Amino acid sequence: MYNFSDLSKAVIAGQESKVKELTQAAINGGAEPLAIINEGLIAGMNVVGARFKSGEMFVPEVLVAARSMGAGVAMVKPLLLGQEVPSSGKVLIGTVKGDLHDIGKNLVALMLESGGFDVVNLGIDLAPDKFVAAVKEYQPQVIGLSALLTTTMLVMKDVIELLKEEGLRDRVKVIIGGAPISYDFSSEIGADGFAPDAATAVDLCRKLLA
Ligand code: B1M
């Protein structure tokens, strides 16, 4: 059995060239491509998620780690010979209408991708009908709404109401987040969950889809 701990450590440290070198060594050593991704690269990123959540790592370090993980994944993917990397589920994510903040939302998208989810990042300033149209088009298991303004967080309720009107609410879990959002607000508007940070959003999606 191949030992991926150095590869995971290189991801955690965001050492892109070392990640590439160790990924190549694992490939040359005959390690299973999927094991390289799951037990080496994603395993490292899971540690990053946990450290980010506990305040031991910060946004720039998370971004560097995610980029180094992506470099490794890009090397392994061609070896999967058309096999799909098993997806943890499909998540649509976007920032609601009137709100242009996207740094945190993009970080959530990145961490979800790193956690094995298929992510469709819809962008910013999205009216409820845009989310509903995207649910119809992409058929996700989860939809993630982000808002950073106290004025725009109310749009989240409109998205949920429109999903109900269109008969789609039972088909998709709705999670919400952003600086002004709380657990109480998520219960009040009938969301399925709230995550205060990107790593918790990954845990929440895993829990909702278990
Ligand atoms: Co604006 N802004 N901003 N801003 N901005 C805030 C949010 C504000 C708190 C600053 C302040 O006054 N102290 C304030 C909001 C006040 C309020 O509503 N109570 C504010 C304001 C007022 C404004 C403008 C109105 C300013 C103006 O023009 N007068 C304006 C509004 C524009 C608009 O959206 N219509 C505005 C504009 C901007 C910039 C464009 C300059 C820029 C955004 C750039 C961009 O995103 N591309 C900006 C920034 C950078 C900020 C602050 C400084 C930082 C936000 C950020 O990126 N944080 C912010 C102050 C602050 O929050 N300290 C502020 C880092 C990021 C990693 O954290 O986004 O919280 P965050 O995301 C976290 C979690 O919240 C969570 O996970 C992320 C990672 O851990 N999370 C989710 C986020 N989305 C999630 C979704 C999930 C789950 C978790 O599930 C789906």
Short mmCIF file of C-alpha atoms and ligand atoms in Angstrom, two decimals:
data_model
loop_
_atom_site.label_atom_id
_atom_site.label_comp_id
_atom_site.label_asym_id
_atom_site.label_seq_id
_atom_site.Cartn_x
_atom_site.Cartn_y
_atom_site.Cartn_z
CA MET A 1 0.00 0.00 0.00
CA TYR A 2 1.27 3.46 -0.94
CA ASN A 3 1.92 6.00 1.81
CA PHE A 4 0.41 9.36 0.88
CA SER A 5 1.25 11.27 4.05
CA ASP A 6 4.04 13.37 2.51
CA LEU A 7 1.74 14.30 -0.38
CA SER A 8 -0.99 15.36 2.06
CA LYS A 9 1.55 17.38 4.05
CA ALA A 10 2.72 19.16 0.88
CA VAL A 11 -0.90 20.11 0.09
CA ILE A 12 -1.39 21.42 3.62
CA ALA A 13 1.78 23.51 3.26
CA GLY A 14 0.66 24.73 -0.19
CA GLN A 15 3.94 23.56 -1.76
CA GLU A 16 2.82 23.27 -5.36
CA SER A 17 6.11 22.05 -6.83
CA LYS A 18 6.47 19.42 -4.09
CA VAL A 19 2.86 18.33 -4.64
CA LYS A 20 3.62 17.87 -8.34
CA GLU A 21 6.86 16.00 -7.59
CA LEU A 22 5.18 13.65 -5.08
CA THR A 23 2.16 13.13 -7.33
CA GLN A 24 4.50 12.14 -10.15
CA ALA A 25 6.40 9.81 -7.80
CA ALA A 26 3.12 8.18 -6.74
CA ILE A 27 2.09 7.74 -10.39
CA ASN A 28 5.50 6.28 -11.24
CA GLY A 29 5.29 4.02 -8.19
CA GLY A 30 2.05 2.53 -9.49
CA ALA A 31 -0.32 4.04 -6.94
CA GLU A 32 -4.02 3.92 -7.88
CA PRO A 33 -5.02 7.27 -9.46
CA LEU A 34 -8.15 7.54 -7.34
CA ALA A 35 -6.20 6.77 -4.18
CA ILE A 36 -3.74 9.56 -5.03
CA ILE A 37 -6.67 11.97 -5.25
CA ASN A 38 -8.67 10.73 -2.26
CA GLU A 39 -6.00 9.57 0.18
CA GLY A 40 -3.30 12.08 -0.75
CA LEU A 41 -4.66 15.28 -2.25
CA ILE A 42 -8.21 15.53 -0.83
CA ALA A 43 -7.04 14.14 2.53
CA GLY A 44 -4.57 17.04 2.76
CA MET A 45 -7.28 19.52 1.84
CA ASN A 46 -9.58 18.09 4.53
CA VAL A 47 -6.93 18.94 7.11
CA VAL A 48 -6.72 22.47 5.65
CA GLY A 49 -10.51 22.75 6.04
CA ALA A 50 -10.36 21.70 9.68
CA ARG A 51 -7.49 24.10 10.43
CA PHE A 52 -9.27 26.97 8.68
CA LYS A 53 -12.35 26.27 10.76
CA SER A 54 -10.40 26.32 14.02
CA GLY A 55 -8.59 29.54 13.09
CA GLU A 56 -5.17 27.87 12.68
CA MET A 57 -5.08 28.72 8.95
CA PHE A 58 -6.26 31.82 7.08
CA VAL A 59 -7.78 32.59 3.67
CA PRO A 60 -4.51 33.14 1.72
CA GLU A 61 -3.07 29.84 3.00
CA VAL A 62 -6.27 28.00 2.10
CA LEU A 63 -6.15 29.42 -1.43
CA VAL A 64 -2.50 28.39 -1.88
CA ALA A 65 -3.23 24.89 -0.55
CA ALA A 66 -6.24 24.53 -2.86
CA ARG A 67 -4.15 25.62 -5.84
CA SER A 68 -1.43 23.08 -5.05
CA MET A 69 -4.08 20.37 -4.66
CA GLY A 70 -5.55 21.37 -8.04
CA ALA A 71 -2.12 21.00 -9.67
CA GLY A 72 -1.90 17.42 -8.38
CA VAL A 73 -5.46 16.57 -9.43
CA ALA A 74 -4.75 17.91 -12.94
CA MET A 75 -1.83 15.45 -13.26
CA VAL A 76 -3.88 12.45 -12.11
CA LYS A 77 -7.10 13.11 -14.00
CA PRO A 78 -5.85 11.97 -17.45
CA LEU A 79 -4.94 8.61 -15.87
CA LEU A 80 -8.50 7.92 -14.88
CA LEU A 81 -9.11 6.84 -18.49
CA GLY A 82 -12.58 8.25 -18.74
CA GLN A 83 -13.60 6.98 -15.31
CA GLU A 84 -15.38 9.70 -13.43
CA VAL A 85 -13.96 10.72 -10.07
CA PRO A 86 -16.90 9.69 -7.84
CA SER A 87 -18.77 12.86 -6.94
CA SER A 88 -19.98 13.56 -3.42
CA GLY A 89 -22.96 15.38 -4.98
CA LYS A 90 -23.79 18.43 -7.08
CA VAL A 91 -23.96 21.86 -5.44
CA LEU A 92 -25.04 25.13 -7.03
CA ILE A 93 -23.71 28.22 -5.32
CA GLY A 94 -24.22 31.94 -5.81
CA THR A 95 -24.44 35.34 -4.15
CA VAL A 96 -27.96 36.76 -3.98
CA LYS A 97 -29.43 39.74 -5.84
CA GLY A 98 -28.03 43.15 -4.92
CA ASP A 99 -24.86 41.65 -3.44
CA LEU A 100 -21.48 41.73 -5.17
CA HIS A 101 -19.39 40.10 -2.44
CA ASP A 102 -17.88 36.86 -3.67
CA ILE A 103 -14.59 36.18 -1.91
CA GLY A 104 -16.15 33.99 0.80
CA LYS A 105 -18.60 32.37 -1.62
CA ASN A 106 -15.74 31.44 -3.95
CA LEU A 107 -13.83 30.01 -1.03
CA VAL A 108 -16.84 27.86 -0.13
CA ALA A 109 -17.04 26.71 -3.78
CA LEU A 110 -13.35 25.87 -3.77
CA MET A 111 -13.54 23.89 -0.54
CA LEU A 112 -16.58 21.99 -1.81
CA GLU A 113 -14.72 21.12 -5.02
CA SER A 114 -11.71 20.08 -2.98
CA GLY A 115 -14.06 17.90 -0.94
CA GLY A 116 -15.18 16.02 -4.04
CA PHE A 117 -18.42 17.86 -4.85
CA ASP A 118 -19.41 18.91 -8.35
CA VAL A 119 -19.83 22.65 -8.01
CA VAL A 120 -21.61 25.04 -10.34
CA ASN A 121 -20.62 28.55 -9.31
CA LEU A 122 -23.37 30.81 -10.61
CA GLY A 123 -21.69 34.10 -9.71
CA ILE A 124 -23.05 37.18 -7.94
CA ASP A 125 -26.11 39.46 -7.90
CA LEU A 126 -28.50 36.62 -8.69
CA ALA A 127 -32.27 37.15 -8.53
CA PRO A 128 -34.41 34.27 -7.21
CA ASP A 129 -35.55 33.30 -10.72
CA LYS A 130 -31.89 32.79 -11.74
CA PHE A 131 -31.42 30.26 -8.92
CA VAL A 132 -34.67 28.52 -9.81
CA ALA A 133 -33.73 28.31 -13.51
CA ALA A 134 -30.34 26.88 -12.54
CA VAL A 135 -31.96 24.26 -10.29
CA LYS A 136 -34.09 23.17 -13.26
CA GLU A 137 -31.07 23.09 -15.57
CA TYR A 138 -28.45 21.42 -13.33
CA GLN A 139 -30.64 19.32 -10.98
CA PRO A 140 -28.34 19.75 -7.97
CA GLN A 141 -28.79 18.05 -4.61
CA VAL A 142 -27.84 21.24 -2.78
CA ILE A 143 -28.14 24.94 -3.49
CA GLY A 144 -25.93 27.36 -1.56
CA LEU A 145 -26.86 31.02 -1.09
CA SER A 146 -24.37 33.62 0.07
CA ALA A 147 -25.05 37.17 1.31
CA LEU A 148 -22.76 39.67 3.03
CA LEU A 149 -25.21 42.55 3.47
CA THR A 150 -28.04 42.83 5.97
CA THR A 151 -30.14 44.27 3.14
CA THR A 152 -29.55 41.37 0.73
CA MET A 153 -29.85 38.48 3.18
CA LEU A 154 -33.64 38.85 2.90
CA VAL A 155 -33.43 37.74 -0.76
CA MET A 156 -32.57 34.25 0.55
CA LYS A 157 -36.15 33.89 1.81
CA ASP A 158 -37.45 34.91 -1.64
CA VAL A 159 -35.34 32.18 -3.26
CA ILE A 160 -36.82 29.57 -0.92
CA GLU A 161 -40.37 30.85 -1.51
CA LEU A 162 -39.91 30.73 -5.30
CA LEU A 163 -38.52 27.18 -5.08
CA LYS A 164 -41.72 26.26 -3.20
CA GLU A 165 -43.95 27.98 -5.76
CA GLU A 166 -42.22 26.10 -8.56
CA GLY A 167 -42.63 22.75 -6.74
CA LEU A 168 -38.85 22.32 -6.46
CA ARG A 169 -38.30 22.77 -2.72
CA ASP A 170 -38.49 19.04 -1.89
CA ARG A 171 -35.93 18.18 -4.53
CA VAL A 172 -33.10 20.35 -3.27
CA LYS A 173 -31.48 21.16 0.08
CA VAL A 174 -30.86 24.86 0.67
CA ILE A 175 -27.85 26.00 2.70
CA ILE A 176 -26.98 29.60 3.46
CA GLY A 177 -24.01 31.57 4.73
CA GLY A 178 -22.23 34.90 4.86
CA ALA A 179 -21.14 37.30 7.59
CA PRO A 180 -24.62 38.52 8.72
CA ILE A 181 -26.24 35.06 8.60
CA SER A 182 -27.04 33.07 11.73
CA TYR A 183 -28.47 29.70 12.56
CA ASP A 184 -31.66 31.40 13.82
CA PHE A 185 -32.09 33.27 10.53
CA SER A 186 -31.68 30.06 8.55
CA SER A 187 -34.40 28.37 10.63
CA GLU A 188 -36.65 31.42 10.32
CA ILE A 189 -36.59 31.39 6.50
CA GLY A 190 -36.84 27.59 6.24
CA ALA A 191 -33.34 26.80 4.94
CA ASP A 192 -31.94 23.31 5.53
CA GLY A 193 -28.77 24.57 7.10
CA PHE A 194 -26.34 27.38 7.85
CA ALA A 195 -22.56 27.28 7.79
CA PRO A 196 -20.44 30.02 9.36
CA ASP A 197 -17.39 29.15 7.24
CA ALA A 198 -16.26 27.21 4.20
CA ALA A 199 -15.10 24.08 5.99
CA THR A 200 -18.39 23.81 7.88
CA ALA A 201 -20.24 24.21 4.56
CA VAL A 202 -18.47 21.08 3.30
CA ASP A 203 -19.37 19.16 6.49
CA LEU A 204 -22.95 20.40 6.22
CA CYS A 205 -23.33 19.24 2.59
CA ARG A 206 -21.89 15.84 3.52
CA LYS A 207 -24.33 15.57 6.43
CA LEU A 208 -27.34 16.64 4.37
CA LEU A 209 -26.55 14.13 1.61
CA ALA A 210 -25.61 11.22 3.89
CO1 B1M B 1 -18.37 45.24 1.47
N1 B1M B 1 -19.32 45.25 3.18
N2 B1M B 1 -19.55 46.51 0.73
N3 B1M B 1 -17.16 45.13 -0.02
N4 B1M B 1 -17.14 44.20 2.57
C1 B1M B 1 -18.92 44.32 4.23
C2 B1M B 1 -19.71 43.02 4.15
C3 B1M B 1 -19.26 45.16 5.55
C4 B1M B 1 -19.55 44.28 6.78
C5 B1M B 1 -18.12 46.18 5.81
C6 B1M B 1 -18.41 47.06 6.98
O1 B1M B 1 -19.13 48.02 6.89
N5 B1M B 1 -17.84 46.77 8.14
C7 B1M B 1 -20.51 45.98 5.07
C8 B1M B 1 -21.86 45.32 5.29
C9 B1M B 1 -22.66 45.99 6.39
C10 B1M B 1 -23.97 45.32 6.56
O2 B1M B 1 -24.69 45.02 5.68
N6 B1M B 1 -24.27 45.07 7.81
C11 B1M B 1 -20.17 46.20 3.61
C12 B1M B 1 -20.71 47.21 2.80
C13 B1M B 1 -21.62 48.21 3.51
C14 B1M B 1 -20.44 47.33 1.42
C15 B1M B 1 -20.97 48.38 0.43
C16 B1M B 1 -22.46 48.75 0.61
C17 B1M B 1 -20.05 49.60 0.60
C18 B1M B 1 -20.48 50.79 -0.22
O3 B1M B 1 -20.39 50.77 -1.42
N7 B1M B 1 -20.95 51.79 0.50
C19 B1M B 1 -20.69 47.74 -0.93
C20 B1M B 1 -21.87 46.87 -1.41
C21 B1M B 1 -21.65 46.34 -2.78
C22 B1M B 1 -22.68 45.30 -3.08
O4 B1M B 1 -22.48 44.13 -2.75
N8 B1M B 1 -23.81 45.70 -3.66
C23 B1M B 1 -19.52 46.87 -0.58
C24 B1M B 1 -18.53 46.53 -1.49
C25 B1M B 1 -17.42 45.77 -1.22
C26 B1M B 1 -16.29 45.54 -2.21
C27 B1M B 1 -16.74 45.43 -3.66
C28 B1M B 1 -15.34 46.72 -2.07
C29 B1M B 1 -15.58 44.27 -1.58
C30 B1M B 1 -16.11 42.94 -2.16
C31 B1M B 1 -15.14 42.34 -3.17
C32 B1M B 1 -15.59 40.95 -3.53
O5 B1M B 1 -16.20 40.21 -2.78
N9 B1M B 1 -15.25 40.60 -4.75
C33 B1M B 1 -16.05 44.35 -0.13
C34 B1M B 1 -15.41 43.67 0.95
C35 B1M B 1 -14.13 42.96 0.61
C36 B1M B 1 -15.96 43.65 2.25
C37 B1M B 1 -15.35 43.07 3.53
C38 B1M B 1 -14.27 44.06 3.96
C39 B1M B 1 -14.73 41.69 3.47
C40 B1M B 1 -15.67 40.61 2.93
C41 B1M B 1 -14.84 39.37 2.67
O6 B1M B 1 -14.50 39.09 1.54
N10 B1M B 1 -14.44 38.65 3.76
C42 B1M B 1 -16.59 43.06 4.51
C43 B1M B 1 -16.22 43.28 5.96
C44 B1M B 1 -16.04 41.97 6.67
O7 B1M B 1 -16.73 40.99 6.41
N11 B1M B 1 -15.14 41.97 7.60
C45 B1M B 1 -17.54 43.98 3.84
C46 B1M B 1 -13.56 37.48 3.65
C47 B1M B 1 -14.40 36.23 3.34
C48 B1M B 1 -13.49 35.01 3.28
O8 B1M B 1 -15.30 36.07 4.40
O9 B1M B 1 -17.26 36.74 2.94
O10 B1M B 1 -17.56 36.37 5.44
P1 B1M B 1 -16.88 36.03 4.17
O11 B1M B 1 -17.15 34.49 3.87
C49 B1M B 1 -16.96 33.47 4.85
C50 B1M B 1 -18.21 33.17 5.67
O12 B1M B 1 -19.11 34.25 5.79
C51 B1M B 1 -18.80 31.97 5.00
O13 B1M B 1 -17.67 31.26 4.55
C52 B1M B 1 -16.70 32.20 4.07
C53 B1M B 1 -15.34 31.60 4.26
O14 B1M B 1 -15.14 31.19 5.59
N12 B1M B 1 -19.70 32.07 3.87
C54 B1M B 1 -20.53 31.04 3.58
C55 B1M B 1 -19.86 33.01 2.93
N13 B1M B 1 -20.78 32.64 2.04
C56 B1M B 1 -21.20 31.42 2.41
C57 B1M B 1 -22.14 30.56 1.83
C58 B1M B 1 -22.37 29.34 2.46
C59 B1M B 1 -21.70 28.98 3.63
C60 B1M B 1 -20.77 29.81 4.19
O15 B1M B 1 -23.24 28.44 2.00
C61 B1M B 1 -23.80 28.63 0.74
#
